[in-house]
Amino acid sequence: MQPSHLSFALSSHLDDDVVMVTDKSHASQEFCDSNSLPVVQLKAGIKGCEARGRYNLQKINNLHSRLKGLLAPFRGVSTKYLDNYLAWNGFEAENPGLNRLDLKTLLSGKMQAIGKCSTYMEVFHKPPLPFPAVG
């Protein structure tokens, strides 16, 4: 991965108060340096480096594993819906111990409480995420 790839994918989507937590990749460090972003780089396998305060490599690995498990039953994932999969993955992580049906009920209740629910057709017609063409 190159810093330009990170810049293309992330630059317009990061809040001002973001802290990048990454592995020890040079591309991540260069991206953070060029964008004046604070970065916490963690390296697995070295005692004391896998966790720094609230930044914990095991938590990151757990979220990654959850996402892979969520996407495993699908033959392919449309990037058009990737942000929805990521949101669901985060919602599952924030509500540990609940099965999917209970999570769905909880989420539906929260959505109705704010007065806005998206229909299937609204989600279906959502524009895809912009990724660069590979040539």
mmCIF file of N, CA and C in Angstrom:
data_model
loop_
_atom_site.group_PDB
_atom_site.id
_atom_site.type_symbol
_atom_site.label_atom_id
_atom_site.label_comp_id
_atom_site.label_asym_id
_atom_site.label_seq_id
_atom_site.Cartn_x
_atom_site.Cartn_y
_atom_site.Cartn_z
ATOM 1 N N MET A 1 0.840 -1.168 0.000
ATOM 2 C CA MET A 1 0.000 0.000 0.000
ATOM 3 C C MET A 1 0.894 1.244 0.000
ATOM 4 N N GLN A 2 0.424 2.275 -0.680
ATOM 5 C CA GLN A 2 1.174 3.511 -0.768
ATOM 6 C C GLN A 2 0.420 4.637 -0.066
ATOM 7 N N PRO A 3 1.137 5.677 0.404
ATOM 8 C CA PRO A 3 0.467 6.804 1.054
ATOM 9 C C PRO A 3 -0.593 7.456 0.158
ATOM 10 N N SER A 4 -0.358 7.454 -1.157
ATOM 11 C CA SER A 4 -1.342 8.060 -2.065
ATOM 12 C C SER A 4 -2.656 7.282 -2.054
ATOM 13 N N HIS A 5 -2.594 5.961 -1.874
ATOM 14 C CA HIS A 5 -3.818 5.164 -1.781
ATOM 15 C C HIS A 5 -4.600 5.536 -0.519
ATOM 16 N N LEU A 6 -3.888 5.673 0.585
ATOM 17 C CA LEU A 6 -4.538 6.075 1.840
ATOM 18 C C LEU A 6 -5.134 7.466 1.706
ATOM 19 N N SER A 7 -4.401 8.358 1.075
ATOM 20 C CA SER A 7 -4.880 9.721 0.896
ATOM 21 C C SER A 7 -6.165 9.742 0.084
ATOM 22 N N PHE A 8 -6.192 8.991 -1.006
ATOM 23 C CA PHE A 8 -7.378 8.949 -1.860
ATOM 24 C C PHE A 8 -8.578 8.393 -1.103
ATOM 25 N N ALA A 9 -8.364 7.314 -0.353
ATOM 26 C CA ALA A 9 -9.461 6.637 0.325
ATOM 27 C C ALA A 9 -9.943 7.350 1.579
ATOM 28 N N LEU A 10 -9.037 8.052 2.293
ATOM 29 C CA LEU A 10 -9.388 8.542 3.620
ATOM 30 C C LEU A 10 -9.486 10.055 3.782
ATOM 31 N N SER A 11 -8.758 10.814 3.012
ATOM 32 C CA SER A 11 -8.598 12.251 3.285
ATOM 33 C C SER A 11 -9.902 13.002 3.493
ATOM 34 N N SER A 12 -10.889 12.771 2.661
ATOM 35 C CA SER A 12 -12.135 13.533 2.782
ATOM 36 C C SER A 12 -13.099 12.935 3.807
ATOM 37 N N HIS A 13 -12.690 11.857 4.479
ATOM 38 C CA HIS A 13 -13.603 11.179 5.404
ATOM 39 C C HIS A 13 -13.162 11.235 6.858
ATOM 40 N N LEU A 14 -12.093 11.952 7.163
ATOM 41 C CA LEU A 14 -11.570 11.963 8.528
ATOM 42 C C LEU A 14 -11.962 13.240 9.256
ATOM 43 N N ASP A 15 -12.429 13.085 10.480
ATOM 44 C CA ASP A 15 -12.744 14.236 11.325
ATOM 45 C C ASP A 15 -11.455 14.887 11.812
ATOM 46 N N ASP A 16 -11.581 16.098 12.332
ATOM 47 C CA ASP A 16 -10.411 16.829 12.821
ATOM 48 C C ASP A 16 -9.760 16.164 14.036
ATOM 49 N N ASP A 17 -10.545 15.445 14.826
ATOM 50 C CA ASP A 17 -10.020 14.869 16.069
ATOM 51 C C ASP A 17 -9.621 13.400 15.926
ATOM 52 N N VAL A 18 -9.399 12.933 14.700
ATOM 53 C CA VAL A 18 -9.079 11.534 14.461
ATOM 54 C C VAL A 18 -7.663 11.210 14.931
ATOM 55 N N VAL A 19 -7.500 10.002 15.444
ATOM 56 C CA VAL A 19 -6.185 9.454 15.779
ATOM 57 C C VAL A 19 -6.073 8.163 14.984
ATOM 58 N N MET A 20 -5.070 8.081 14.136
ATOM 59 C CA MET A 20 -4.875 6.877 13.328
ATOM 60 C C MET A 20 -4.165 5.827 14.172
ATOM 61 N N VAL A 21 -4.725 4.639 14.235
ATOM 62 C CA VAL A 21 -4.102 3.514 14.915
ATOM 63 C C VAL A 21 -3.786 2.493 13.836
ATOM 64 N N THR A 22 -2.505 2.225 13.632
ATOM 65 C CA THR A 22 -2.092 1.362 12.534
ATOM 66 C C THR A 22 -1.034 0.368 12.998
ATOM 67 N N ASP A 23 -0.694 -0.507 12.075
ATOM 68 C CA ASP A 23 0.471 -1.359 12.310
ATOM 69 C C ASP A 23 1.706 -0.521 11.988
ATOM 70 N N LYS A 24 2.832 -1.133 11.871
ATOM 71 C CA LYS A 24 4.077 -0.391 11.660
ATOM 72 C C LYS A 24 4.365 -0.111 10.180
ATOM 73 N N SER A 25 3.342 0.106 9.364
ATOM 74 C CA SER A 25 3.577 0.332 7.942
ATOM 75 C C SER A 25 4.131 1.739 7.701
ATOM 76 N N HIS A 26 5.039 1.813 6.744
ATOM 77 C CA HIS A 26 5.631 3.102 6.390
ATOM 78 C C HIS A 26 4.616 3.996 5.687
ATOM 79 N N ALA A 27 3.717 3.402 4.904
ATOM 80 C CA ALA A 27 2.708 4.177 4.185
ATOM 81 C C ALA A 27 1.800 4.913 5.167
ATOM 82 N N SER A 28 1.405 4.239 6.240
ATOM 83 C CA SER A 28 0.546 4.870 7.248
ATOM 84 C C SER A 28 1.256 6.041 7.910
ATOM 85 N N GLN A 29 2.518 5.846 8.250
ATOM 86 C CA GLN A 29 3.290 6.904 8.891
ATOM 87 C C GLN A 29 3.439 8.103 7.953
ATOM 88 N N GLU A 30 3.754 7.860 6.687
ATOM 89 C CA GLU A 30 3.896 8.946 5.719
ATOM 90 C C GLU A 30 2.579 9.692 5.520
ATOM 91 N N PHE A 31 1.480 8.937 5.426
ATOM 92 C CA PHE A 31 0.164 9.557 5.258
ATOM 93 C C PHE A 31 -0.144 10.461 6.447
ATOM 94 N N CYS A 32 0.082 9.971 7.651
ATOM 95 C CA CYS A 32 -0.204 10.756 8.860
ATOM 96 C C CYS A 32 0.706 11.979 8.953
ATOM 97 N N ASP A 33 1.969 11.815 8.614
ATOM 98 C CA ASP A 33 2.903 12.943 8.651
ATOM 99 C C ASP A 33 2.487 14.031 7.662
ATOM 100 N N SER A 34 2.137 13.625 6.441
ATOM 101 C CA SER A 34 1.791 14.616 5.417
ATOM 102 C C SER A 34 0.454 15.290 5.683
ATOM 103 N N ASN A 35 -0.412 14.672 6.505
ATOM 104 C CA ASN A 35 -1.719 15.249 6.821
ATOM 105 C C ASN A 35 -1.803 15.759 8.253
ATOM 106 N N SER A 36 -0.665 15.837 8.933
ATOM 107 C CA SER A 36 -0.596 16.323 10.316
ATOM 108 C C SER A 36 -1.577 15.602 11.233
ATOM 109 N N LEU A 37 -1.641 14.289 11.096
ATOM 110 C CA LEU A 37 -2.532 13.485 11.926
ATOM 111 C C LEU A 37 -1.735 12.780 13.015
ATOM 112 N N PRO A 38 -2.273 12.746 14.223
ATOM 113 C CA PRO A 38 -1.609 11.948 15.248
ATOM 114 C C PRO A 38 -1.741 10.469 14.901
ATOM 115 N N VAL A 39 -0.672 9.716 15.130
ATOM 116 C CA VAL A 39 -0.673 8.303 14.778
ATOM 117 C C VAL A 39 -0.134 7.484 15.947
ATOM 118 N N VAL A 40 -0.777 6.365 16.195
ATOM 119 C CA VAL A 40 -0.301 5.386 17.169
ATOM 120 C C VAL A 40 -0.033 4.129 16.365
ATOM 121 N N GLN A 41 1.234 3.733 16.308
ATOM 122 C CA GLN A 41 1.594 2.527 15.573
ATOM 123 C C GLN A 41 1.904 1.413 16.549
ATOM 124 N N LEU A 42 1.215 0.310 16.388
ATOM 125 C CA LEU A 42 1.356 -0.832 17.273
ATOM 126 C C LEU A 42 1.976 -1.995 16.507
ATOM 127 N N LYS A 43 2.827 -2.715 17.144
ATOM 128 C CA LYS A 43 3.445 -3.879 16.519
ATOM 129 C C LYS A 43 3.121 -5.100 17.355
ATOM 130 N N ALA A 44 2.596 -6.100 16.701
ATOM 131 C CA ALA A 44 2.241 -7.341 17.393
ATOM 132 C C ALA A 44 3.495 -8.131 17.742
ATOM 133 N N GLY A 45 3.403 -8.896 18.796
ATOM 134 C CA GLY A 45 4.471 -9.810 19.141
ATOM 135 C C GLY A 45 5.544 -9.232 20.047
ATOM 136 N N ILE A 46 5.515 -7.935 20.314
ATOM 137 C CA ILE A 46 6.494 -7.330 21.216
ATOM 138 C C ILE A 46 5.759 -6.932 22.482
ATOM 139 N N LYS A 47 6.157 -7.506 23.577
ATOM 140 C CA LYS A 47 5.465 -7.255 24.842
ATOM 141 C C LYS A 47 5.463 -5.762 25.159
ATOM 142 N N GLY A 48 4.283 -5.254 25.495
ATOM 143 C CA GLY A 48 4.153 -3.853 25.844
ATOM 144 C C GLY A 48 3.798 -2.962 24.660
ATOM 145 N N CYS A 49 3.975 -3.439 23.439
ATOM 146 C CA CYS A 49 3.657 -2.626 22.264
ATOM 147 C C CYS A 49 2.274 -2.929 21.712
ATOM 148 N N GLU A 50 1.693 -4.054 22.117
ATOM 149 C CA GLU A 50 0.399 -4.408 21.560
ATOM 150 C C GLU A 50 -0.736 -3.580 22.164
ATOM 151 N N ALA A 51 -0.486 -2.845 23.251
ATOM 152 C CA ALA A 51 -1.514 -2.007 23.851
ATOM 153 C C ALA A 51 -0.874 -0.745 24.400
ATOM 154 N N ARG A 52 -1.459 0.373 24.049
ATOM 155 C CA ARG A 52 -1.039 1.668 24.607
ATOM 156 C C ARG A 52 -2.291 2.394 25.049
ATOM 157 N N GLY A 53 -2.563 2.352 26.333
ATOM 158 C CA GLY A 53 -3.755 3.005 26.846
ATOM 159 C C GLY A 53 -5.000 2.405 26.223
ATOM 160 N N ARG A 54 -5.812 3.243 25.605
ATOM 161 C CA ARG A 54 -7.046 2.745 24.996
ATOM 162 C C ARG A 54 -6.827 2.159 23.615
ATOM 163 N N TYR A 55 -5.617 2.279 23.091
ATOM 164 C CA TYR A 55 -5.305 1.726 21.780
ATOM 165 C C TYR A 55 -4.748 0.327 21.978
ATOM 166 N N ASN A 56 -5.502 -0.647 21.538
ATOM 167 C CA ASN A 56 -5.171 -2.021 21.817
ATOM 168 C C ASN A 56 -5.247 -2.823 20.520
ATOM 169 N N LEU A 57 -4.150 -3.442 20.146
ATOM 170 C CA LEU A 57 -4.096 -4.208 18.905
ATOM 171 C C LEU A 57 -5.100 -5.356 18.921
ATOM 172 N N GLN A 58 -5.340 -5.931 20.077
ATOM 173 C CA GLN A 58 -6.303 -7.030 20.161
ATOM 174 C C GLN A 58 -7.713 -6.555 19.821
ATOM 175 N N LYS A 59 -8.080 -5.338 20.232
ATOM 176 C CA LYS A 59 -9.397 -4.800 19.887
ATOM 177 C C LYS A 59 -9.520 -4.586 18.386
ATOM 178 N N ILE A 60 -8.445 -4.091 17.792
ATOM 179 C CA ILE A 60 -8.446 -3.866 16.349
ATOM 180 C C ILE A 60 -8.563 -5.198 15.618
ATOM 181 N N ASN A 61 -7.787 -6.178 16.058
ATOM 182 C CA ASN A 61 -7.864 -7.502 15.448
ATOM 183 C C ASN A 61 -9.246 -8.123 15.626
ATOM 184 N N ASN A 62 -9.874 -7.880 16.781
ATOM 185 C CA ASN A 62 -11.211 -8.398 17.038
ATOM 186 C C ASN A 62 -12.216 -7.780 16.070
ATOM 187 N N LEU A 63 -12.150 -6.462 15.861
ATOM 188 C CA LEU A 63 -13.062 -5.814 14.917
ATOM 189 C C LEU A 63 -12.852 -6.351 13.504
ATOM 190 N N HIS A 64 -11.602 -6.549 13.132
ATOM 191 C CA HIS A 64 -11.298 -7.096 11.818
ATOM 192 C C HIS A 64 -11.868 -8.505 11.676
ATOM 193 N N SER A 65 -11.701 -9.323 12.699
ATOM 194 C CA SER A 65 -12.219 -10.686 12.673
ATOM 195 C C SER A 65 -13.745 -10.688 12.587
ATOM 196 N N ARG A 66 -14.388 -9.794 13.329
ATOM 197 C CA ARG A 66 -15.849 -9.679 13.280
ATOM 198 C C ARG A 66 -16.324 -9.340 11.870
ATOM 199 N N LEU A 67 -15.627 -8.380 11.248
ATOM 200 C CA LEU A 67 -16.014 -7.957 9.901
ATOM 201 C C LEU A 67 -15.859 -9.112 8.913
ATOM 202 N N LYS A 68 -14.746 -9.845 9.017
ATOM 203 C CA LYS A 68 -14.549 -10.991 8.128
ATOM 204 C C LYS A 68 -15.650 -12.031 8.345
ATOM 205 N N GLY A 69 -16.038 -12.257 9.597
ATOM 206 C CA GLY A 69 -17.115 -13.196 9.892
ATOM 207 C C GLY A 69 -18.452 -12.726 9.359
ATOM 208 N N LEU A 70 -18.696 -11.427 9.427
ATOM 209 C CA LEU A 70 -19.941 -10.862 8.918
ATOM 210 C C LEU A 70 -20.041 -11.027 7.406
ATOM 211 N N LEU A 71 -18.924 -10.845 6.709
ATOM 212 C CA LEU A 71 -18.922 -10.885 5.250
ATOM 213 C C LEU A 71 -18.734 -12.296 4.690
ATOM 214 N N ALA A 72 -18.308 -13.247 5.511
ATOM 215 C CA ALA A 72 -17.997 -14.598 5.038
ATOM 216 C C ALA A 72 -19.144 -15.286 4.300
ATOM 217 N N PRO A 73 -20.402 -15.163 4.748
ATOM 218 C CA PRO A 73 -21.474 -15.889 4.051
ATOM 219 C C PRO A 73 -21.761 -15.372 2.636
ATOM 220 N N PHE A 74 -21.287 -14.190 2.309
ATOM 221 C CA PHE A 74 -21.577 -13.607 1.004
ATOM 222 C C PHE A 74 -20.544 -14.052 -0.022
ATOM 223 N N ARG A 75 -20.948 -14.190 -1.256
ATOM 224 C CA ARG A 75 -20.017 -14.547 -2.324
ATOM 225 C C ARG A 75 -19.170 -13.347 -2.729
ATOM 226 N N GLY A 76 -19.674 -12.199 -2.496
ATOM 227 C CA GLY A 76 -18.961 -10.967 -2.802
ATOM 228 C C GLY A 76 -19.712 -9.817 -2.155
ATOM 229 N N VAL A 77 -19.023 -8.760 -1.885
ATOM 230 C CA VAL A 77 -19.646 -7.618 -1.236
ATOM 231 C C VAL A 77 -19.541 -6.431 -2.169
ATOM 232 N N SER A 78 -20.655 -5.831 -2.454
ATOM 233 C CA SER A 78 -20.660 -4.644 -3.285
ATOM 234 C C SER A 78 -20.123 -3.470 -2.478
ATOM 235 N N THR A 79 -19.169 -2.740 -3.042
ATOM 236 C CA THR A 79 -18.634 -1.575 -2.337
ATOM 237 C C THR A 79 -19.718 -0.528 -2.130
ATOM 238 N N LYS A 80 -20.769 -0.611 -2.930
ATOM 239 C CA LYS A 80 -21.902 0.307 -2.782
ATOM 240 C C LYS A 80 -22.497 0.213 -1.373
ATOM 241 N N TYR A 81 -22.448 -0.976 -0.784
ATOM 242 C CA TYR A 81 -23.046 -1.185 0.532
ATOM 243 C C TYR A 81 -22.008 -1.357 1.641
ATOM 244 N N LEU A 82 -20.745 -1.161 1.331
ATOM 245 C CA LEU A 82 -19.694 -1.425 2.301
ATOM 246 C C LEU A 82 -19.855 -0.598 3.575
ATOM 247 N N ASP A 83 -20.222 0.678 3.437
ATOM 248 C CA ASP A 83 -20.386 1.493 4.643
ATOM 249 C C ASP A 83 -21.508 0.964 5.530
ATOM 250 N N ASN A 84 -22.528 0.333 4.946
ATOM 251 C CA ASN A 84 -23.603 -0.261 5.742
ATOM 252 C C ASN A 84 -23.099 -1.487 6.503
ATOM 253 N N TYR A 85 -22.284 -2.319 5.836
ATOM 254 C CA TYR A 85 -21.697 -3.472 6.518
ATOM 255 C C TYR A 85 -20.803 -3.011 7.672
ATOM 256 N N LEU A 86 -20.024 -1.969 7.432
ATOM 257 C CA LEU A 86 -19.130 -1.455 8.477
ATOM 258 C C LEU A 86 -19.929 -0.896 9.653
ATOM 259 N N ALA A 87 -21.015 -0.194 9.351
ATOM 260 C CA ALA A 87 -21.857 0.348 10.427
ATOM 261 C C ALA A 87 -22.467 -0.786 11.249
ATOM 262 N N TRP A 88 -22.946 -1.832 10.574
ATOM 263 C CA TRP A 88 -23.518 -2.977 11.288
ATOM 264 C C TRP A 88 -22.455 -3.659 12.138
ATOM 265 N N ASN A 89 -21.253 -3.800 11.596
ATOM 266 C CA ASN A 89 -20.154 -4.415 12.333
ATOM 267 C C ASN A 89 -19.863 -3.619 13.612
ATOM 268 N N GLY A 90 -19.824 -2.300 13.498
ATOM 269 C CA GLY A 90 -19.604 -1.452 14.667
ATOM 270 C C GLY A 90 -20.736 -1.563 15.673
ATOM 271 N N PHE A 91 -21.965 -1.634 15.175
ATOM 272 C CA PHE A 91 -23.132 -1.760 16.045
ATOM 273 C C PHE A 91 -23.077 -3.078 16.823
ATOM 274 N N GLU A 92 -22.671 -4.165 16.140
ATOM 275 C CA GLU A 92 -22.522 -5.450 16.832
ATOM 276 C C GLU A 92 -21.454 -5.363 17.921
ATOM 277 N N ALA A 93 -20.346 -4.691 17.607
ATOM 278 C CA ALA A 93 -19.248 -4.578 18.571
ATOM 279 C C ALA A 93 -19.656 -3.749 19.786
ATOM 280 N N GLU A 94 -20.517 -2.764 19.589
ATOM 281 C CA GLU A 94 -20.972 -1.912 20.698
ATOM 282 C C GLU A 94 -22.019 -2.593 21.563
ATOM 283 N N ASN A 95 -22.591 -3.687 21.085
ATOM 284 C CA ASN A 95 -23.639 -4.395 21.816
ATOM 285 C C ASN A 95 -23.292 -5.877 21.931
ATOM 286 N N PRO A 96 -22.227 -6.188 22.676
ATOM 287 C CA PRO A 96 -21.793 -7.586 22.772
ATOM 288 C C PRO A 96 -22.820 -8.451 23.501
ATOM 289 N N GLY A 97 -22.865 -9.707 23.108
ATOM 290 C CA GLY A 97 -23.725 -10.659 23.795
ATOM 291 C C GLY A 97 -25.131 -10.754 23.245
ATOM 292 N N LEU A 98 -25.494 -9.899 22.296
ATOM 293 C CA LEU A 98 -26.835 -9.962 21.719
ATOM 294 C C LEU A 98 -26.785 -10.736 20.407
ATOM 295 N N ASN A 99 -27.814 -11.544 20.160
ATOM 296 C CA ASN A 99 -27.855 -12.246 18.877
ATOM 297 C C ASN A 99 -28.351 -11.281 17.793
ATOM 298 N N ARG A 100 -28.266 -11.696 16.551
ATOM 299 C CA ARG A 100 -28.584 -10.805 15.427
ATOM 300 C C ARG A 100 -30.029 -10.341 15.435
ATOM 301 N N LEU A 101 -30.952 -11.195 15.832
ATOM 302 C CA LEU A 101 -32.359 -10.810 15.869
ATOM 303 C C LEU A 101 -32.581 -9.718 16.920
ATOM 304 N N ASP A 102 -31.976 -9.876 18.098
ATOM 305 C CA ASP A 102 -32.097 -8.855 19.140
ATOM 306 C C ASP A 102 -31.432 -7.547 18.699
ATOM 307 N N LEU A 103 -30.296 -7.646 18.006
ATOM 308 C CA LEU A 103 -29.632 -6.443 17.488
ATOM 309 C C LEU A 103 -30.518 -5.726 16.477
ATOM 310 N N LYS A 104 -31.162 -6.494 15.608
ATOM 311 C CA LYS A 104 -32.051 -5.905 14.602
ATOM 312 C C LYS A 104 -33.212 -5.178 15.278
ATOM 313 N N THR A 105 -33.785 -5.796 16.298
ATOM 314 C CA THR A 105 -34.893 -5.184 17.033
ATOM 315 C C THR A 105 -34.433 -3.905 17.731
ATOM 316 N N LEU A 106 -33.271 -3.957 18.359
ATOM 317 C CA LEU A 106 -32.715 -2.787 19.045
ATOM 318 C C LEU A 106 -32.468 -1.648 18.063
ATOM 319 N N LEU A 107 -31.864 -1.967 16.930
ATOM 320 C CA LEU A 107 -31.575 -0.949 15.929
ATOM 321 C C LEU A 107 -32.848 -0.359 15.338
ATOM 322 N N SER A 108 -33.834 -1.185 15.062
ATOM 323 C CA SER A 108 -35.109 -0.687 14.526
ATOM 324 C C SER A 108 -35.768 0.273 15.508
ATOM 325 N N GLY A 109 -35.725 -0.073 16.789
ATOM 326 C CA GLY A 109 -36.294 0.810 17.812
ATOM 327 C C GLY A 109 -35.582 2.150 17.868
ATOM 328 N N LYS A 110 -34.259 2.126 17.764
ATOM 329 C CA LYS A 110 -33.493 3.378 17.787
ATOM 330 C C LYS A 110 -33.801 4.222 16.560
ATOM 331 N N MET A 111 -33.913 3.580 15.409
ATOM 332 C CA MET A 111 -34.197 4.320 14.181
ATOM 333 C C MET A 111 -35.588 4.947 14.222
ATOM 334 N N GLN A 112 -36.563 4.226 14.735
ATOM 335 C CA GLN A 112 -37.908 4.773 14.834
ATOM 336 C C GLN A 112 -37.966 5.920 15.832
ATOM 337 N N ALA A 113 -37.126 5.853 16.868
ATOM 338 C CA ALA A 113 -37.109 6.911 17.882
ATOM 339 C C ALA A 113 -36.592 8.231 17.318
ATOM 340 N N ILE A 114 -35.726 8.178 16.310
ATOM 341 C CA ILE A 114 -35.223 9.421 15.724
ATOM 342 C C ILE A 114 -36.089 9.891 14.559
ATOM 343 N N GLY A 115 -37.076 9.066 14.188
ATOM 344 C CA GLY A 115 -38.039 9.485 13.181
ATOM 345 C C GLY A 115 -37.598 9.298 11.747
ATOM 346 N N LYS A 116 -36.501 8.614 11.509
ATOM 347 C CA LYS A 116 -36.055 8.405 10.132
ATOM 348 C C LYS A 116 -35.626 6.963 9.965
ATOM 349 N N CYS A 117 -36.307 6.272 9.090
ATOM 350 C CA CYS A 117 -35.933 4.911 8.736
ATOM 351 C C CYS A 117 -35.746 4.860 7.225
ATOM 352 N N SER A 118 -34.697 4.234 6.785
ATOM 353 C CA SER A 118 -34.458 4.081 5.356
ATOM 354 C C SER A 118 -35.160 2.826 4.864
ATOM 355 N N THR A 119 -35.775 2.941 3.724
ATOM 356 C CA THR A 119 -36.385 1.770 3.117
ATOM 357 C C THR A 119 -35.331 1.008 2.333
ATOM 358 N N TYR A 120 -35.671 -0.201 1.967
ATOM 359 C CA TYR A 120 -34.766 -1.011 1.155
ATOM 360 C C TYR A 120 -34.427 -0.282 -0.147
ATOM 361 N N MET A 121 -35.409 0.327 -0.773
ATOM 362 C CA MET A 121 -35.177 0.994 -2.058
ATOM 363 C C MET A 121 -34.268 2.213 -1.902
ATOM 364 N N GLU A 122 -34.370 2.946 -0.784
ATOM 365 C CA GLU A 122 -33.464 4.072 -0.550
ATOM 366 C C GLU A 122 -32.021 3.587 -0.428
ATOM 367 N N VAL A 123 -31.836 2.496 0.283
ATOM 368 C CA VAL A 123 -30.498 1.940 0.431
ATOM 369 C C VAL A 123 -30.007 1.381 -0.899
ATOM 370 N N PHE A 124 -30.894 0.703 -1.629
ATOM 371 C CA PHE A 124 -30.530 0.099 -2.912
ATOM 372 C C PHE A 124 -30.064 1.143 -3.922
ATOM 373 N N HIS A 125 -30.670 2.319 -3.903
ATOM 374 C CA HIS A 125 -30.329 3.363 -4.875
ATOM 375 C C HIS A 125 -29.257 4.327 -4.377
ATOM 376 N N LYS A 126 -28.649 4.008 -3.273
ATOM 377 C CA LYS A 126 -27.572 4.830 -2.738
ATOM 378 C C LYS A 126 -26.369 4.767 -3.684
ATOM 379 N N PRO A 127 -25.710 5.901 -3.940
ATOM 380 C CA PRO A 127 -24.574 5.862 -4.882
ATOM 381 C C PRO A 127 -23.401 5.074 -4.304
ATOM 382 N N PRO A 128 -22.619 4.443 -5.172
ATOM 383 C CA PRO A 128 -21.465 3.665 -4.709
ATOM 384 C C PRO A 128 -20.364 4.558 -4.182
ATOM 385 N N LEU A 129 -19.483 3.971 -3.361
ATOM 386 C CA LEU A 129 -18.319 4.708 -2.868
ATOM 387 C C LEU A 129 -17.343 4.921 -4.015
ATOM 388 N N PRO A 130 -16.704 6.083 -4.088
ATOM 389 C CA PRO A 130 -15.773 6.344 -5.211
ATOM 390 C C PRO A 130 -14.396 5.748 -4.966
ATOM 391 N N PHE A 131 -14.051 4.741 -5.730
ATOM 392 C CA PHE A 131 -12.724 4.140 -5.668
ATOM 393 C C PHE A 131 -12.024 4.382 -7.001
ATOM 394 N N PRO A 132 -10.715 4.522 -6.971
ATOM 395 C CA PRO A 132 -9.998 4.769 -8.237
ATOM 396 C C PRO A 132 -10.051 3.554 -9.150
ATOM 397 N N ALA A 133 -10.079 3.831 -10.439
ATOM 398 C CA ALA A 133 -10.052 2.748 -11.419
ATOM 399 C C ALA A 133 -8.644 2.157 -11.459
ATOM 400 N N VAL A 134 -8.583 0.856 -11.459
ATOM 401 C CA VAL A 134 -7.289 0.167 -11.522
ATOM 402 C C VAL A 134 -6.978 -0.066 -12.989
ATOM 403 N N GLY A 135 -5.808 0.388 -13.422
ATOM 404 C CA GLY A 135 -5.538 0.264 -14.841
ATOM 405 C C GLY A 135 -4.275 -0.305 -15.152
#
